[in-house]
PDB file of C-alpha atoms in Angstrom:
ATOM      1  CA  MET A 193      39.329 129.931 136.938  1.00  0.00           C
ATOM      2  CA  THR A 194      36.023 129.901 136.497  1.00  0.00           C
ATOM      3  CA  LYS A 195      34.061 133.070 138.030  1.00  0.00           C
ATOM      4  CA  THR A 196      32.131 131.149 139.903  1.00  0.00           C
ATOM      5  CA  ARG A 197      34.802 129.673 141.792  1.00  0.00           C
ATOM      6  CA  ALA A 198      36.879 133.017 141.659  1.00  0.00           C
ATOM      7  CA  GLU A 199      34.239 135.127 143.781  1.00  0.00           C
ATOM      8  CA  ILE A 200      34.331 131.936 146.026  1.00  0.00           C
ATOM      9  CA  VAL A 201      37.229 131.836 146.812  1.00  0.00           C
ATOM     10  CA  ARG A 202      37.251 135.096 147.428  1.00  0.00           C
ATOM     11  CA  PHE A 203      34.363 134.875 149.442  1.00  0.00           C
ATOM     12  CA  ALA A 204      36.564 132.534 151.451  1.00  0.00           C
ATOM     13  CA  LEU A 205      39.274 134.564 152.243  1.00  0.00           C
ATOM     14  CA  ALA A 206      36.315 137.716 153.432  1.00  0.00           C
ATOM     15  CA  GLY A 207      35.018 135.036 155.394  1.00  0.00           C
ATOM     16  CA  VAL A 208      39.190 134.580 157.083  1.00  0.00           C
ATOM     17  CA  ALA A 209      38.100 138.539 157.980  1.00  0.00           C
ATOM     18  CA  GLY A 210      35.129 137.882 158.941  1.00  0.00           C
ATOM     19  CA  LEU A 211      36.430 134.758 161.589  1.00  0.00           C
ATOM     20  CA  VAL A 212      39.089 137.664 162.877  1.00  0.00           C
ATOM     21  CA  THR A 213      36.208 139.872 162.970  1.00  0.00           C
ATOM     22  CA  ASP A 214      33.972 137.758 165.175  1.00  0.00           C
ATOM     23  CA  VAL A 215      36.668 136.179 167.025  1.00  0.00           C
ATOM     24  CA  SER A 216      37.782 139.072 168.204  1.00  0.00           C
ATOM     25  CA  VAL A 217      34.861 140.944 169.151  1.00  0.00           C
ATOM     26  CA  LEU A 218      33.186 137.867 170.666  1.00  0.00           C
ATOM     27  CA  TYR A 219      36.511 137.991 172.971  1.00  0.00           C
ATOM     28  CA  MET A 220      35.913 141.821 173.844  1.00  0.00           C
ATOM     29  CA  THR A 221      32.399 141.025 174.673  1.00  0.00           C
ATOM     30  CA  LEU A 222      32.865 138.189 176.878  1.00  0.00           C
ATOM     31  CA  ALA A 223      35.688 140.699 179.259  1.00  0.00           C
ATOM     32  CA  LEU A 224      32.731 143.101 179.566  1.00  0.00           C
ATOM     33  CA  GLY A 225      30.799 139.863 181.008  1.00  0.00           C
ATOM     34  CA  MET A 226      28.179 139.615 178.082  1.00  0.00           C
ATOM     35  CA  GLY A 227      28.066 135.724 178.228  1.00  0.00           C
ATOM     36  CA  TRP A 228      28.632 133.193 175.218  1.00  0.00           C
ATOM     37  CA  TYR A 229      25.576 134.064 173.467  1.00  0.00           C
ATOM     38  CA  VAL A 230      25.062 137.369 173.732  1.00  0.00           C
ATOM     39  CA  GLY A 231      28.875 138.433 172.932  1.00  0.00           C
ATOM     40  CA  ARG A 232      28.512 135.685 169.835  1.00  0.00           C
ATOM     41  CA  VAL A 233      25.367 137.818 168.680  1.00  0.00           C
ATOM     42  CA  PHE A 234      27.084 140.987 168.863  1.00  0.00           C
ATOM     43  CA  SER A 235      30.496 139.501 167.169  1.00  0.00           C
ATOM     44  CA  PHE A 236      28.162 138.023 164.722  1.00  0.00           C
ATOM     45  CA  LEU A 237      26.915 141.359 163.219  1.00  0.00           C
ATOM     46  CA  ALA A 238      30.655 142.738 163.720  1.00  0.00           C
ATOM     47  CA  ALA A 239      31.873 139.886 160.584  1.00  0.00           C
ATOM     48  CA  VAL A 240      28.533 140.240 158.634  1.00  0.00           C
ATOM     49  CA  TRP A 241      29.609 143.982 158.251  1.00  0.00           C
ATOM     50  CA  VAL A 242      33.528 143.537 157.646  1.00  0.00           C
ATOM     51  CA  THR A 243      32.360 140.486 154.897  1.00  0.00           C
ATOM     52  CA  TRP A 244      30.067 142.734 153.353  1.00  0.00           C
ATOM     53  CA  GLN A 245      32.466 145.700 152.772  1.00  0.00           C
ATOM     54  CA  ILE A 246      34.525 143.378 151.724  1.00  0.00           C
ATOM     55  CA  ASN A 247      32.219 140.735 149.113  1.00  0.00           C
ATOM     56  CA  ARG A 248      30.712 144.147 147.885  1.00  0.00           C
ATOM     57  CA  ARG A 249      34.571 145.616 146.797  1.00  0.00           C
ATOM     58  CA  TYR A 250      36.411 142.403 145.921  1.00  0.00           C
ATOM     59  CA  THR A 251      33.885 139.841 145.557  1.00  0.00           C
ATOM     60  CA  PHE A 252      31.422 141.062 144.009  1.00  0.00           C
ATOM     61  CA  ALA A 253      32.431 143.714 142.724  1.00  0.00           C
ATOM     62  CA  GLY A 254      30.574 145.975 139.865  1.00  0.00           C
ATOM     63  CA  ILE A 255      27.523 143.867 140.963  1.00  0.00           C
ATOM     64  CA  ALA A 256      25.219 146.892 142.482  1.00  0.00           C
ATOM     65  CA  ASP A 257      21.090 146.796 144.123  1.00  0.00           C
ATOM     66  CA  GLY A 258      20.816 150.468 143.491  1.00  0.00           C
ATOM     67  CA  SER A 259      20.547 152.085 147.318  1.00  0.00           C
ATOM     68  CA  ILE A 260      23.866 150.594 149.641  1.00  0.00           C
ATOM     69  CA  TRP A 261      21.204 150.716 152.090  1.00  0.00           C
ATOM     70  CA  ARG A 262      18.369 147.957 150.740  1.00  0.00           C
ATOM     71  CA  GLU A 263      22.024 146.234 149.337  1.00  0.00           C
ATOM     72  CA  TRP A 264      23.521 146.461 153.192  1.00  0.00           C
ATOM     73  CA  TRP A 265      19.987 144.858 154.481  1.00  0.00           C
ATOM     74  CA  ARG A 266      19.661 142.073 151.551  1.00  0.00           C
ATOM     75  CA  TYR A 267      22.706 141.352 152.623  1.00  0.00           C
ATOM     76  CA  LEU A 268      22.402 140.307 156.312  1.00  0.00           C
ATOM     77  CA  LEU A 269      19.166 139.239 156.041  1.00  0.00           C
ATOM     78  CA  ALA A 270      21.030 136.268 153.185  1.00  0.00           C
ATOM     79  CA  MET A 271      23.333 135.699 156.403  1.00  0.00           C
ATOM     80  CA  MET A 272      20.742 135.202 158.469  1.00  0.00           C
ATOM     81  CA  GLY A 273      20.176 131.958 156.937  1.00  0.00           C
ATOM     82  CA  GLY A 274      24.181 130.457 157.313  1.00  0.00           C
ATOM     83  CA  GLY A 275      23.165 132.700 160.800  1.00  0.00           C
ATOM     84  CA  LEU A 276      21.083 130.439 162.008  1.00  0.00           C
ATOM     85  CA  VAL A 277      23.491 126.895 161.141  1.00  0.00           C
ATOM     86  CA  ASN A 278      26.405 128.667 162.211  1.00  0.00           C
ATOM     87  CA  TYR A 279      24.855 130.368 165.718  1.00  0.00           C
ATOM     88  CA  ALA A 280      23.685 126.539 166.020  1.00  0.00           C
ATOM     89  CA  ALA A 281      27.493 124.922 165.825  1.00  0.00           C
ATOM     90  CA  TYR A 282      28.278 126.888 168.014  1.00  0.00           C
ATOM     91  CA  SER A 283      25.811 127.145 170.603  1.00  0.00           C
ATOM     92  CA  ALA A 284      26.449 123.024 169.973  1.00  0.00           C
ATOM     93  CA  ILE A 285      30.157 122.822 170.481  1.00  0.00           C
ATOM     94  CA  ILE A 286      29.639 125.696 174.154  1.00  0.00           C
ATOM     95  CA  VAL A 287      27.714 123.257 175.961  1.00  0.00           C
ATOM     96  CA  LEU A 288      29.836 119.886 174.528  1.00  0.00           C
ATOM     97  CA  PHE A 289      32.932 121.502 174.692  1.00  0.00           C
ATOM     98  CA  LYS A 290      32.928 123.377 177.909  1.00  0.00           C
ATOM     99  CA  GLY A 291      36.734 124.210 179.333  1.00  0.00           C
ATOM    100  CA  LEU A 292      38.327 123.651 175.935  1.00  0.00           C
ATOM    101  CA  PRO A 293      41.422 125.916 175.565  1.00  0.00           C
ATOM    102  CA  LEU A 294      40.314 128.530 173.056  1.00  0.00           C
ATOM    103  CA  LEU A 295      36.702 127.380 173.171  1.00  0.00           C
ATOM    104  CA  PRO A 296      35.614 131.332 171.225  1.00  0.00           C
ATOM    105  CA  LEU A 297      38.261 130.482 168.667  1.00  0.00           C
ATOM    106  CA  VAL A 298      36.897 126.412 168.007  1.00  0.00           C
ATOM    107  CA  ALA A 299      32.709 127.080 168.600  1.00  0.00           C
ATOM    108  CA  VAL A 300      33.450 130.603 165.918  1.00  0.00           C
ATOM    109  CA  ALA A 301      35.425 128.552 163.532  1.00  0.00           C
ATOM    110  CA  ILE A 302      33.003 125.199 163.122  1.00  0.00           C
ATOM    111  CA  GLY A 303      29.935 127.625 163.067  1.00  0.00           C
ATOM    112  CA  SER A 304      31.820 129.799 160.440  1.00  0.00           C
ATOM    113  CA  LEU A 305      32.213 127.040 157.998  1.00  0.00           C
ATOM    114  CA  ALA A 306      29.259 125.586 158.947  1.00  0.00           C
ATOM    115  CA  GLY A 307      27.109 128.265 157.393  1.00  0.00           C
ATOM    116  CA  MET A 308      29.813 129.061 154.916  1.00  0.00           C
ATOM    117  CA  THR A 309      28.146 127.593 151.601  1.00  0.00           C
ATOM    118  CA  ILE A 310      24.571 128.753 152.803  1.00  0.00           C
ATOM    119  CA  ASN A 311      25.957 132.510 153.029  1.00  0.00           C
ATOM    120  CA  PHE A 312      27.930 132.470 149.868  1.00  0.00           C
ATOM    121  CA  VAL A 313      24.356 130.938 147.962  1.00  0.00           C
ATOM    122  CA  GLY A 314      22.572 134.164 149.429  1.00  0.00           C
ATOM    123  CA  ALA A 315      24.995 136.040 148.501  1.00  0.00           C
ATOM    124  CA  LYS A 316      25.567 135.345 144.853  1.00  0.00           C
ATOM    125  CA  PHE A 317      21.763 134.481 144.513  1.00  0.00           C
ATOM    126  CA  PHE A 318      19.487 137.279 146.918  1.00  0.00           C
ATOM    127  CA  VAL A 319      22.246 140.071 147.102  1.00  0.00           C
ATOM    128  CA  PHE A 320      24.372 140.447 144.100  1.00  0.00           C
ATOM    129  CA  TYR A 321      22.995 138.941 141.227  1.00  0.00           C
ATOM    130  CA  ARG A 322      22.749 140.311 138.063  1.00  0.00           C
TER     131      ARG A 322
END
């Protein structure tokens, strides 16, 4: 397996952990009454934090940018591109399929898939590059 393919597989696995985090935090924020859109901002940020931790340790291990905080802010900025696509797809599903069983899970999953390629490119070429 090539280095890039291995990174894609590990990035996708980190994405699954991010998806679980995203959905879990979204359900918690909905239970707290935050609503579909505000709750999603919090759940997205939690998922970005989790995927950053995994990606920096496993997907792109050994590629450091110096400052961990600079790396975090670069990672968050890179994830915002895919995050906008993700949020748009999520919002469309929420509007179009109101009442669908497991709507938060379905909407987050579709949004995550929609933004994944943009996020991988951002992580590989903007955050964890050499």
